[in-house]
PDB file of C-alpha atoms and ligand atoms in Angstrom:
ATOM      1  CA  UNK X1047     196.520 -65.797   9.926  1.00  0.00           C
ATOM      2  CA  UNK X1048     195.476 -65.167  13.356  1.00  0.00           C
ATOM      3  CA  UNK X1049     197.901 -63.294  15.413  1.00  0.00           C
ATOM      4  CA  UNK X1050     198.051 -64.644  19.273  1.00  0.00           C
ATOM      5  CA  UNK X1051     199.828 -61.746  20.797  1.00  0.00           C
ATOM      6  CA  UNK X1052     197.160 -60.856  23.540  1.00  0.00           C
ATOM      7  CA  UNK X1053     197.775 -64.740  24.810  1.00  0.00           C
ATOM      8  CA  UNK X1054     200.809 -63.189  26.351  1.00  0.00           C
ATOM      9  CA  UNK X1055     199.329 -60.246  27.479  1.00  0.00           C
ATOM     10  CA  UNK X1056     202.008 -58.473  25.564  1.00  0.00           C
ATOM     11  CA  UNK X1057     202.595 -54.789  27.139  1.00  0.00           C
ATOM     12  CA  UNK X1058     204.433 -51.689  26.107  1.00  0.00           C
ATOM     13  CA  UNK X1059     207.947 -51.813  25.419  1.00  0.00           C
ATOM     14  CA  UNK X1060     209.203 -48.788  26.656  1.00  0.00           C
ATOM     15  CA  UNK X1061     212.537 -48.858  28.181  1.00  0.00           C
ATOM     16  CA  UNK X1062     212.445 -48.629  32.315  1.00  0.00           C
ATOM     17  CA  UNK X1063     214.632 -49.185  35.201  1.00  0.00           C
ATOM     18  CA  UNK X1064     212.744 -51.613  38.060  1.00  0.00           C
ATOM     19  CA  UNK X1065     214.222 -51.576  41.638  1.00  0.00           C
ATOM     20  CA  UNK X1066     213.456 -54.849  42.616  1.00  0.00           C
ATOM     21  CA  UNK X1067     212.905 -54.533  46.404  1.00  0.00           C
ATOM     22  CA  UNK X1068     213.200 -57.811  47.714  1.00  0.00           C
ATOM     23  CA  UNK X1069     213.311 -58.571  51.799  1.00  0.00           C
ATOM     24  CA  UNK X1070     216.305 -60.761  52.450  1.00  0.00           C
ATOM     25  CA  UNK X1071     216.086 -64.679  52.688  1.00  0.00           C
ATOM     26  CA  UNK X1072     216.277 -66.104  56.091  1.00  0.00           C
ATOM     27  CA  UNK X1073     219.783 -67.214  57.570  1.00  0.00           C
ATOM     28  CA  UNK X1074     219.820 -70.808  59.952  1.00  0.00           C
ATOM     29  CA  UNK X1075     222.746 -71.244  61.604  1.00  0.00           C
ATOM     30  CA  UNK X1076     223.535 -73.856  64.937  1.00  0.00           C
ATOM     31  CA  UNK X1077     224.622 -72.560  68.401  1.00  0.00           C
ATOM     32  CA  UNK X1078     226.704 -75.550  70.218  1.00  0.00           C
ATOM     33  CA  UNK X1079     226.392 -75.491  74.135  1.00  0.00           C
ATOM     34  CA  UNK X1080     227.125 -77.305  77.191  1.00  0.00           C
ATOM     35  CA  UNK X1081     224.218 -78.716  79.108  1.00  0.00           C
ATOM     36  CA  UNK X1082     225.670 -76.294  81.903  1.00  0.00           C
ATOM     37  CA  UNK X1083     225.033 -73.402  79.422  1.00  0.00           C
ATOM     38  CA  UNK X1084     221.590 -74.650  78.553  1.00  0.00           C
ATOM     39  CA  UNK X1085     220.893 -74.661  82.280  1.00  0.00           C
ATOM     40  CA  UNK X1086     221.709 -71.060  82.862  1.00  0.00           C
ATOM     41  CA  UNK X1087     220.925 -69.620  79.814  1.00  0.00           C
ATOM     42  CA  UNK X1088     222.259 -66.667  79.216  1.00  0.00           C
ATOM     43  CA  UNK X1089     224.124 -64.011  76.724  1.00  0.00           C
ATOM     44  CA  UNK X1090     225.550 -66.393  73.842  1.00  0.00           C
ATOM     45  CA  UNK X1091     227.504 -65.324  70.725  1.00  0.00           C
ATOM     46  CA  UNK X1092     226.734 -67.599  66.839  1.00  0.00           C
ATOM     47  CA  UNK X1093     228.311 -66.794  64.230  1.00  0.00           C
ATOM     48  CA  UNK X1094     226.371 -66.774  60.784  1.00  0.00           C
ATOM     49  CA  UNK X1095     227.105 -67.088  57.129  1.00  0.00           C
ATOM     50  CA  UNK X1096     225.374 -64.193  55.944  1.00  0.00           C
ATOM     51  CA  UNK X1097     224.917 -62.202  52.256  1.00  0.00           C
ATOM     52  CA  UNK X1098     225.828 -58.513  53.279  1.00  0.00           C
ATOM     53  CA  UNK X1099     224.900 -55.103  50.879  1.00  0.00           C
ATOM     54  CA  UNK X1100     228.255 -54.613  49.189  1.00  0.00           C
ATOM     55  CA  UNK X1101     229.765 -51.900  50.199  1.00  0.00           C
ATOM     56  CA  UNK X1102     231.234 -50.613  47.020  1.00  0.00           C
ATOM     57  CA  UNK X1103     227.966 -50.501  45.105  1.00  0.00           C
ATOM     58  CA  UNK X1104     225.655 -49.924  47.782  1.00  0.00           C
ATOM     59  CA  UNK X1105     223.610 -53.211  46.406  1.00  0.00           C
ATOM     60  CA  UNK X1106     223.403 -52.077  42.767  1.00  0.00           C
ATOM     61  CA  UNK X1107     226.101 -54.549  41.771  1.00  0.00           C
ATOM     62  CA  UNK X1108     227.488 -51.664  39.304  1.00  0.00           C
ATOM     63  CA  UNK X1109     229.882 -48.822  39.097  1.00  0.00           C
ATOM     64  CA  UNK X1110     229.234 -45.799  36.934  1.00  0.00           C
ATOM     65  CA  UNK X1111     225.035 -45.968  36.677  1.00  0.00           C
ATOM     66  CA  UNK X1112     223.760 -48.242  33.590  1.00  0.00           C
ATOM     67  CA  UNK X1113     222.820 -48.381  29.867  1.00  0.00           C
ATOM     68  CA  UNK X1114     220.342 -49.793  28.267  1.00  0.00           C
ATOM     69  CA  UNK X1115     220.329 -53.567  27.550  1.00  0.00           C
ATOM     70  CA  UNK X1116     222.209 -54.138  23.788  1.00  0.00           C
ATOM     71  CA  UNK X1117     220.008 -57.517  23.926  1.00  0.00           C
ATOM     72  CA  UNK X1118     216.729 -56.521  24.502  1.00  0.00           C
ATOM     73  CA  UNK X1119     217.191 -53.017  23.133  1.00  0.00           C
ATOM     74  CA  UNK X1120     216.053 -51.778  27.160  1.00  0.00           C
ATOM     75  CA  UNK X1121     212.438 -53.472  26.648  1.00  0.00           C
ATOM     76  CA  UNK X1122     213.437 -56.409  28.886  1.00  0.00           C
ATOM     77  CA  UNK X1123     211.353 -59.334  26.770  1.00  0.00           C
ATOM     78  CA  UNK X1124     212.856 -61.097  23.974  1.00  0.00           C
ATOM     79  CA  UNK X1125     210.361 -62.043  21.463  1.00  0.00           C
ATOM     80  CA  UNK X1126     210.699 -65.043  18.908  1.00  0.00           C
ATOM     81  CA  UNK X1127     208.258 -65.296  16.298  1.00  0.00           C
ATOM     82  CA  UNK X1128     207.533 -68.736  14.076  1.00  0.00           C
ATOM     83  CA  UNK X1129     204.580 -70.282  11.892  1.00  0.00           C
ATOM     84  CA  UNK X1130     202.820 -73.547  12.989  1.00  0.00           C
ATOM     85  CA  UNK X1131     200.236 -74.453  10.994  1.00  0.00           C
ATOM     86  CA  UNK X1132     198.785 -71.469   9.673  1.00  0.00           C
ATOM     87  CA  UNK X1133     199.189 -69.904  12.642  1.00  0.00           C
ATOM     88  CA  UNK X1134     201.854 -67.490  13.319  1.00  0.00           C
ATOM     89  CA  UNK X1135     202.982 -68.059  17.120  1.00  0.00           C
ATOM     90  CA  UNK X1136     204.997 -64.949  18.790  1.00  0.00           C
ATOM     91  CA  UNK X1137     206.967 -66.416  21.786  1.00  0.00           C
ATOM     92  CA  UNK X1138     208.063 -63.838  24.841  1.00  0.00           C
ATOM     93  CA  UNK X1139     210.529 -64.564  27.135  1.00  0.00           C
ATOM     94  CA  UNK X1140     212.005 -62.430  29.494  1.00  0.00           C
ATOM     95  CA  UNK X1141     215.616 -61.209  28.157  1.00  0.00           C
ATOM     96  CA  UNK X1142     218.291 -63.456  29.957  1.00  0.00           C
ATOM     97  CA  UNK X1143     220.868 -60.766  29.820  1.00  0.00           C
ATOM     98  CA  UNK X1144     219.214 -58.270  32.009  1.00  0.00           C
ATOM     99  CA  UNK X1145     216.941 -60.604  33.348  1.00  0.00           C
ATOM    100  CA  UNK X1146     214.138 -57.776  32.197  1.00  0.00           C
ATOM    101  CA  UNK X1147     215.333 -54.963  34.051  1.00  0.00           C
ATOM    102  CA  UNK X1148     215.843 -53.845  30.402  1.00  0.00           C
ATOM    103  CA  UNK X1149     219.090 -52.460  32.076  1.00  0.00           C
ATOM    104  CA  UNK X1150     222.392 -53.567  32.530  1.00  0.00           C
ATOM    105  CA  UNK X1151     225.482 -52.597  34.100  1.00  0.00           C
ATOM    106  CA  UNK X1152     227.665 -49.909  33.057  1.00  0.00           C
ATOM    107  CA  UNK X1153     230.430 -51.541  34.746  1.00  0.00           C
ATOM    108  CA  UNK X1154     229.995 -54.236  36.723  1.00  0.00           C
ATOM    109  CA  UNK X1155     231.146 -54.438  40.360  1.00  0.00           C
ATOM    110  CA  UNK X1156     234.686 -55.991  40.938  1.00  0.00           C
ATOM    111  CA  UNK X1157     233.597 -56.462  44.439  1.00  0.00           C
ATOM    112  CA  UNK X1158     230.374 -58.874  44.515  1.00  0.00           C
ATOM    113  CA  UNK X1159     230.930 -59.905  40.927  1.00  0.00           C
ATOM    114  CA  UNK X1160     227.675 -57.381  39.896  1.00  0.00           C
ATOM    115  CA  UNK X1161     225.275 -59.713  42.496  1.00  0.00           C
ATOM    116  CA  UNK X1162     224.686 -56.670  44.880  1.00  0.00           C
ATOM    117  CA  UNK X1163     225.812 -58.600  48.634  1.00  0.00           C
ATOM    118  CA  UNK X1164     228.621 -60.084  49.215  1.00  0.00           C
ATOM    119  CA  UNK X1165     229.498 -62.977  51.773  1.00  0.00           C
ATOM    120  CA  UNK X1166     230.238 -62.518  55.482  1.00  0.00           C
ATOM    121  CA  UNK X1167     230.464 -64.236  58.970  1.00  0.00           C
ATOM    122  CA  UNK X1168     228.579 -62.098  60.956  1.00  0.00           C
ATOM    123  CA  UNK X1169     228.935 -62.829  65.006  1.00  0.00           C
ATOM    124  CA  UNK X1170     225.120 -62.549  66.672  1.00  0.00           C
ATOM    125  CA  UNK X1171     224.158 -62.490  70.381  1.00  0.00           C
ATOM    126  CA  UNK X1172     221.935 -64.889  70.999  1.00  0.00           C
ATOM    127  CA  UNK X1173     219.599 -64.555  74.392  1.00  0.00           C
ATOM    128  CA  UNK X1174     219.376 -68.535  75.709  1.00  0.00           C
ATOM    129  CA  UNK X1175     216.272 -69.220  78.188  1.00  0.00           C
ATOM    130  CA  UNK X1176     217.486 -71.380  81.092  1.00  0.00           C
ATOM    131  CA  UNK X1177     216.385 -74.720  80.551  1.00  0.00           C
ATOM    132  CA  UNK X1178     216.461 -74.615  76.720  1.00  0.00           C
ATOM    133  CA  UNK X1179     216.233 -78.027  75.152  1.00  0.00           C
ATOM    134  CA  UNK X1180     218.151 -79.709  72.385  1.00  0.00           C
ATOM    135  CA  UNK X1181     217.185 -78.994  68.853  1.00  0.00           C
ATOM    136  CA  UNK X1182     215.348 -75.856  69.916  1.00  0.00           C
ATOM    137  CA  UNK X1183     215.246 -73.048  67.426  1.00  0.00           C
ATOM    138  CA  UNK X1184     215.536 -69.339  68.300  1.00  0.00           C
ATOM    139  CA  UNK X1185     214.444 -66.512  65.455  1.00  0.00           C
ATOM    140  CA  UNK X1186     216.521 -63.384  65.438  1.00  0.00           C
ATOM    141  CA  UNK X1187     214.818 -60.781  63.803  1.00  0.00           C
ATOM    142  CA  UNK X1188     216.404 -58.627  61.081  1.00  0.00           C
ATOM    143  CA  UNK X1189     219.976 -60.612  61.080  1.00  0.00           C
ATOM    144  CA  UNK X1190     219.678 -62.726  58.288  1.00  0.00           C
ATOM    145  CA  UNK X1191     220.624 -61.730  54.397  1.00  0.00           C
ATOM    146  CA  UNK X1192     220.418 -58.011  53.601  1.00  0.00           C
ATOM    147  CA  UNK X1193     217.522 -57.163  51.464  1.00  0.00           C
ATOM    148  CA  UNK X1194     217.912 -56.930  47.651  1.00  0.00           C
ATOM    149  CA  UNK X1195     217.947 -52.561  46.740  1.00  0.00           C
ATOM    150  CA  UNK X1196     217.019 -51.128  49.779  1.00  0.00           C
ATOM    151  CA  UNK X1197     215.018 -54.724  50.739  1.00  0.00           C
ATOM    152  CA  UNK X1198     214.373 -55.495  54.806  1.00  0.00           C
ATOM    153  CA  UNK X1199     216.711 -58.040  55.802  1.00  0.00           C
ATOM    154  CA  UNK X1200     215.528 -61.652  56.505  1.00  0.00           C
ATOM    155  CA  UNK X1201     216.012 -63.453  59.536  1.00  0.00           C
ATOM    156  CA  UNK X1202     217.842 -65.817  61.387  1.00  0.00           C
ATOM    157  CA  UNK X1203     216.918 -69.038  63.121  1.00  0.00           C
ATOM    158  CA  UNK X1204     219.352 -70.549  65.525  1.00  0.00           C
ATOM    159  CA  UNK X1205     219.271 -74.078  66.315  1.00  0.00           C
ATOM    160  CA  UNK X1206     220.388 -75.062  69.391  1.00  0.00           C
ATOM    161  CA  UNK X1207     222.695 -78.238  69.713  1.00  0.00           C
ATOM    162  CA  UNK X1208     223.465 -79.532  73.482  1.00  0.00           C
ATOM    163  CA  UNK X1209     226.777 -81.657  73.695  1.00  0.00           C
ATOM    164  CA  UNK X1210     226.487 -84.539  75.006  1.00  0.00           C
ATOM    165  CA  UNK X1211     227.560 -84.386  79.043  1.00  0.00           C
ATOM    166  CA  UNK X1212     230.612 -86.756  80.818  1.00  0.00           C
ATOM    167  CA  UNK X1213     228.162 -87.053  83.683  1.00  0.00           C
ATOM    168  CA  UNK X1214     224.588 -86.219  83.254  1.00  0.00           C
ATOM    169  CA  UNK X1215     221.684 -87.628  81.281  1.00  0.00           C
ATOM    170  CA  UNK X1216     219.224 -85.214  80.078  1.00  0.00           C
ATOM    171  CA  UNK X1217     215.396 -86.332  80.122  1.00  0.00           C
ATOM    172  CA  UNK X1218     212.929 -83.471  80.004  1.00  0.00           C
ATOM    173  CA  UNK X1219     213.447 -81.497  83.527  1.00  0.00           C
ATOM    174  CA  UNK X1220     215.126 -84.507  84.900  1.00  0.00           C
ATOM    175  CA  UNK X1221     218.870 -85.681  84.860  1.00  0.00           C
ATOM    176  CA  UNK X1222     220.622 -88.758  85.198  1.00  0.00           C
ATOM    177  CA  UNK X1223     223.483 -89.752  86.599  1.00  0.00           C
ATOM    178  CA  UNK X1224     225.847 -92.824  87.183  1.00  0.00           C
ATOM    179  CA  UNK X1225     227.464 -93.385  90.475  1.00  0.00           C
ATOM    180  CA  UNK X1226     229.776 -96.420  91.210  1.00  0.00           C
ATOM    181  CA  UNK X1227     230.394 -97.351  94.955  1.00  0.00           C
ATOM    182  CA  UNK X1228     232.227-100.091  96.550  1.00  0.00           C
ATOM    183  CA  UNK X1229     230.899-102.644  98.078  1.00  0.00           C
ATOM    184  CA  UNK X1230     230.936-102.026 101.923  1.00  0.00           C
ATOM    185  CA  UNK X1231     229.597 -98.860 101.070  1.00  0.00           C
ATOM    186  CA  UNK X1232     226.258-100.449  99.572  1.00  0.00           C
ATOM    187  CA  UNK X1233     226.548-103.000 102.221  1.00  0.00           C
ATOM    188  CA  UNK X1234     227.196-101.005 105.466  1.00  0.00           C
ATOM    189  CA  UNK X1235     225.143 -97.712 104.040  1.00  0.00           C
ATOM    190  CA  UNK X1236     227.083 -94.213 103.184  1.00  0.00           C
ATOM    191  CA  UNK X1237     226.855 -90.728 102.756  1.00  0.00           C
ATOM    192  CA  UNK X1238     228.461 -89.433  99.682  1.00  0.00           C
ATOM    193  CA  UNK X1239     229.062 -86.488  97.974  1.00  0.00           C
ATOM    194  CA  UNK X1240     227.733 -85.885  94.327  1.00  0.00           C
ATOM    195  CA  UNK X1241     228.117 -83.399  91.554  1.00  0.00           C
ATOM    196  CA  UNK X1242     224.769 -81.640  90.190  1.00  0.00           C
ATOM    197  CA  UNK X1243     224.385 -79.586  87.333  1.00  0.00           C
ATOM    198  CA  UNK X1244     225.169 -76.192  89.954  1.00  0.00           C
ATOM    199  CA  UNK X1245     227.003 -77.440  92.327  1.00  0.00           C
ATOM    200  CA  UNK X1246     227.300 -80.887  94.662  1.00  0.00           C
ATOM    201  CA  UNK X1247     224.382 -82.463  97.296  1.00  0.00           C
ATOM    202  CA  UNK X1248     224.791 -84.912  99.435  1.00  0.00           C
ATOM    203  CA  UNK X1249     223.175 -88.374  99.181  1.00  0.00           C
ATOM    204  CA  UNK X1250     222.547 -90.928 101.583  1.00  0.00           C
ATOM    205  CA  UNK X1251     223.161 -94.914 100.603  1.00  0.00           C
ATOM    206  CA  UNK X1252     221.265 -96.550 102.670  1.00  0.00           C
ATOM    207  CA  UNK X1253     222.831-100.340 104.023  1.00  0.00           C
ATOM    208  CA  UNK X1254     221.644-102.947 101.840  1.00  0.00           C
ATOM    209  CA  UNK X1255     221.643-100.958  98.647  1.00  0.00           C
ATOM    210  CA  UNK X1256     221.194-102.942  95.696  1.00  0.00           C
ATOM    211  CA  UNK X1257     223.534-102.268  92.447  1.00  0.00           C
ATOM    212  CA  UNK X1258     220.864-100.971  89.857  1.00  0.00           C
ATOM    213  CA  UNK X1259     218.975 -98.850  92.291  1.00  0.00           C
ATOM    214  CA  UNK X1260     217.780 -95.822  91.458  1.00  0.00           C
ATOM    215  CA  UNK X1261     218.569 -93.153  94.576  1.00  0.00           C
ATOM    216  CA  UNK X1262     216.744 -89.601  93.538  1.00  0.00           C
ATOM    217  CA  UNK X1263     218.040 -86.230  94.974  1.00  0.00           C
ATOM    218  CA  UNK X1264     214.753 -83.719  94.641  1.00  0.00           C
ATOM    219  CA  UNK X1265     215.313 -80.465  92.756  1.00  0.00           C
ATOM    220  CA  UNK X1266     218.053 -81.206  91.808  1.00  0.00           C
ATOM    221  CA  UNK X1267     217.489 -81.251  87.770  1.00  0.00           C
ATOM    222  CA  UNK X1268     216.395 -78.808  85.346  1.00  0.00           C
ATOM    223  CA  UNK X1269     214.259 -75.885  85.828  1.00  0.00           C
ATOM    224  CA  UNK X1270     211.033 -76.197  83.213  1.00  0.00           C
ATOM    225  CA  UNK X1271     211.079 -72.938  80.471  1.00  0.00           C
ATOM    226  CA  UNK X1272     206.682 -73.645  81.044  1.00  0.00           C
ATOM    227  CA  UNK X1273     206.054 -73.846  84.618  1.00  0.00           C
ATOM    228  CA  UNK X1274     209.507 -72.893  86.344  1.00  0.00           C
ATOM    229  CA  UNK X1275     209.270 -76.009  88.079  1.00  0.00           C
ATOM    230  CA  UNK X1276     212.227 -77.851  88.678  1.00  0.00           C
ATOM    231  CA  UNK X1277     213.036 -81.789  88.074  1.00  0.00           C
ATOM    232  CA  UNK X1278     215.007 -84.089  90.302  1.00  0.00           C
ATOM    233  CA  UNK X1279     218.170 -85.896  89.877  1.00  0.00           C
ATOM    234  CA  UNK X1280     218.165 -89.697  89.227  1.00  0.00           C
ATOM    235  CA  UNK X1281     221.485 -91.445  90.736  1.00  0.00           C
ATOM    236  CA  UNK X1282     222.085 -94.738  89.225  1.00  0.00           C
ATOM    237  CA  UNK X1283     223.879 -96.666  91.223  1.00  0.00           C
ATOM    238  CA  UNK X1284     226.273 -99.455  90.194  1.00  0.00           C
ATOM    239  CA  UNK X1285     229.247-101.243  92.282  1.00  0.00           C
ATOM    240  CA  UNK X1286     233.006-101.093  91.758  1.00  0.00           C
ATOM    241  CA  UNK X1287     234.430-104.286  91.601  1.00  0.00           C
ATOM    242  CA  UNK X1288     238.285-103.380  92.606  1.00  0.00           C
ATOM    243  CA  UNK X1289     240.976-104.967  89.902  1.00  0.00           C
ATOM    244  CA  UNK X1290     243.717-105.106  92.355  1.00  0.00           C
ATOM    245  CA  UNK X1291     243.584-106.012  96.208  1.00  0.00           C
ATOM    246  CA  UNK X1292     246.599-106.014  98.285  1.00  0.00           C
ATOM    247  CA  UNK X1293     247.321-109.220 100.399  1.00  0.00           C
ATOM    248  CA  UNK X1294     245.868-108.046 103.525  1.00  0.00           C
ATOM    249  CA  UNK X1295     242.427-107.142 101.490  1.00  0.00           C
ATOM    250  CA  UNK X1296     242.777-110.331  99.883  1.00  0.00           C
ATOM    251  CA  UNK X1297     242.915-111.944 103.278  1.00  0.00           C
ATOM    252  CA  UNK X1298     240.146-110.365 104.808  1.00  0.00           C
ATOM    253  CA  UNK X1299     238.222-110.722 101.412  1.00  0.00           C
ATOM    254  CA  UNK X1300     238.376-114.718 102.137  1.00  0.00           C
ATOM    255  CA  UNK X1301     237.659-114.414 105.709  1.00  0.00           C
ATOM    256  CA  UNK X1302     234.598-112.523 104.737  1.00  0.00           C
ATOM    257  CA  UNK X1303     233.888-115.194 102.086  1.00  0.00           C
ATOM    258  CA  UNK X1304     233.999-117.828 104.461  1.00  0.00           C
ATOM    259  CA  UNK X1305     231.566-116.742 106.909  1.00  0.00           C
ATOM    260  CA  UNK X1306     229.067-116.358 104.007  1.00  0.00           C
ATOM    261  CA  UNK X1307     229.454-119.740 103.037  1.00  0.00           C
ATOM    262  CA  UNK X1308     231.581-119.709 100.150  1.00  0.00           C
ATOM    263  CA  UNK X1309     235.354-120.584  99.096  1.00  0.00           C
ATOM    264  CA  UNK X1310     236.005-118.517  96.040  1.00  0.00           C
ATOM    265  CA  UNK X1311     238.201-120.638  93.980  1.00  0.00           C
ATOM    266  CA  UNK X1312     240.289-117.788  92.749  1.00  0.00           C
ATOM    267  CA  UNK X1313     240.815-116.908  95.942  1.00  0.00           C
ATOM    268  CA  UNK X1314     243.634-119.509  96.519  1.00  0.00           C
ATOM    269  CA  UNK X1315     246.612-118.111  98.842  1.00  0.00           C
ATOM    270  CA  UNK X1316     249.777-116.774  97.502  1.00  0.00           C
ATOM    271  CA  UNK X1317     252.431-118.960  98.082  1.00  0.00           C
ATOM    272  CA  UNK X1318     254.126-116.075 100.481  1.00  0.00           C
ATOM    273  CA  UNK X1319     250.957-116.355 102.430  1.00  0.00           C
ATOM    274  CA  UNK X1320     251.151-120.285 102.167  1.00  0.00           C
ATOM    275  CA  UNK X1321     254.389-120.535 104.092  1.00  0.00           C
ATOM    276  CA  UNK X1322     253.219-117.914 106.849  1.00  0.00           C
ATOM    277  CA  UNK X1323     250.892-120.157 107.214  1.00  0.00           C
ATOM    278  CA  UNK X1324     252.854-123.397 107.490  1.00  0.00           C
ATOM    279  CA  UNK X1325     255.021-121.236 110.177  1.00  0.00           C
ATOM    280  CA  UNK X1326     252.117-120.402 112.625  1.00  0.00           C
ATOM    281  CA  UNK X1327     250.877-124.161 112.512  1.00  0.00           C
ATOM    282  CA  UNK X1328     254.278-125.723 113.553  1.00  0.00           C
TER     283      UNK X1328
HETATM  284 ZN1   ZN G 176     217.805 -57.154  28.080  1.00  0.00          ZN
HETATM  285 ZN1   ZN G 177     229.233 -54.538  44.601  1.00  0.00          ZN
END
């Protein structure tokens, strides 16, 4: 009979109470913002789901000290002993009860159920960069979970989402931007007022602007976090076909029509405009 004990590497047994001093697990939690925001930066506020210290047992996760384990009789290892042929086999495992502290709780915590930390929403300033881009992550040192008895805390790591703008496209340092015009405006040339991302700037149309084109208004975009340069803004422009004309636009619509060389067939005349017609003839 060989005994197999040191295979386990099988220690002393005498009863002991370990501190496990654990740092705290790191906390992720997402910051919505407007691409306004992320173009100021700025003082922001997340909240975060965070495991706390419980304040009624300090972290111990019991009242009224401990006692020693009644499973493991305080040596933290449960040991289970069988023959396989010829060989008897000693098995170890670590007591489940006390999970080898080879302690357990006198009374156990009401508060965090004996775990130590206890759930909260804790509300974090958050420093933004101006210029920060979507999906960026920001580490905030020391504000995720508490640490485990007496433990640093871990961290957290906010993600940064950017909403999605009614006006502006976001590409790197540049932006985007629809604008629709009518049509004498592309025709005959315009200056027009637009909205930026701080403010409004003027843009000239010059005559004979195509829909599609692409007009851009320098500086006019995002400052770059690397080089503090800053991008330009792209105006698409597209045309405004108008839904309802009154008769005198209608009329001068067709006049216009005319001297171009065409006769749009929905542009037939009313039948008001018909009999004016008939009127001025006789
Ligand atoms: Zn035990
Ligand atoms: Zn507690």
């Amino acid at each position: 009979m060989r005994m197999v004990d040191e295979f386990f590497g099988f220690g002393s047994t005498t009863t002991r109470y370990r501190t496990r001093t654990e740092r705290g697990e790191d906390v992720e939690a997402v910051l919505e913002i407007t691409l306004e925001e992320a173009f100021q930066g700025g003082e922001k506020e997340v909240e975060a789901e965070v495991l706390v210290t419980c304040p009624e047992c300090k972290g111990f996760g019991a009242l009224g000290g401990f006692k020693r384990c009644p499973d493991c009789q305080g040596s933290g290892r449960i040991t289970y002993s069988r023959q396989a042929g010829g060989v008897f086999m000693r098995t170890m495992t670590t007591c489940p009860t006390c999970q080898g502290m080879g302690q357990v709780a006198a009374q156990i915590c009401d508060t965090c159920q004996g775990i130590g930390r206890i759930e909260r929403t804790r509300k974090v300033k958050v420093e933004l960069p101006a210029g920060i881009e979507d999906g960026m992550t920001l580490r905030i040192t020391g504000q995720g979970n508490s640490g485990k008895a007496g433990g640093l805390p871990g961290d957290l790591y906010v993600t940064v989402q950017i909403k999605p703008h009614p006006t502006f496209r976001r590409d790197g340092v540049n932006l985007h931007m629809d604008l629709s015009l009518t049509f004498p405006q592309l025709v005959l040339g315009d200056v027009v007022e637009v909205p930026t991302i701080d403010g409004k700037a003027e843009l000239t149309i010059p005559p004979g602007t195509q829909p599609g084109t692409v007009l851009k208004i320098p500086r006019k975009g995002f400052v770059s976090m690397r080089s503090g340069r800053r991008g330009d803004l792209f105006v698409h422009v597209q045309v405004t076909v108008p839904t309802e004309l009154t008769e005198e636009q209608r009329k001068l619509l067709r006049q216009l029509a005319k001297t171009m060389g065409v006769e749009p067939k929905g542009s037939e005349p009313s039948w008001w405009e018909r009999i004016k017609e008939r009127f001025k003839k006789q």
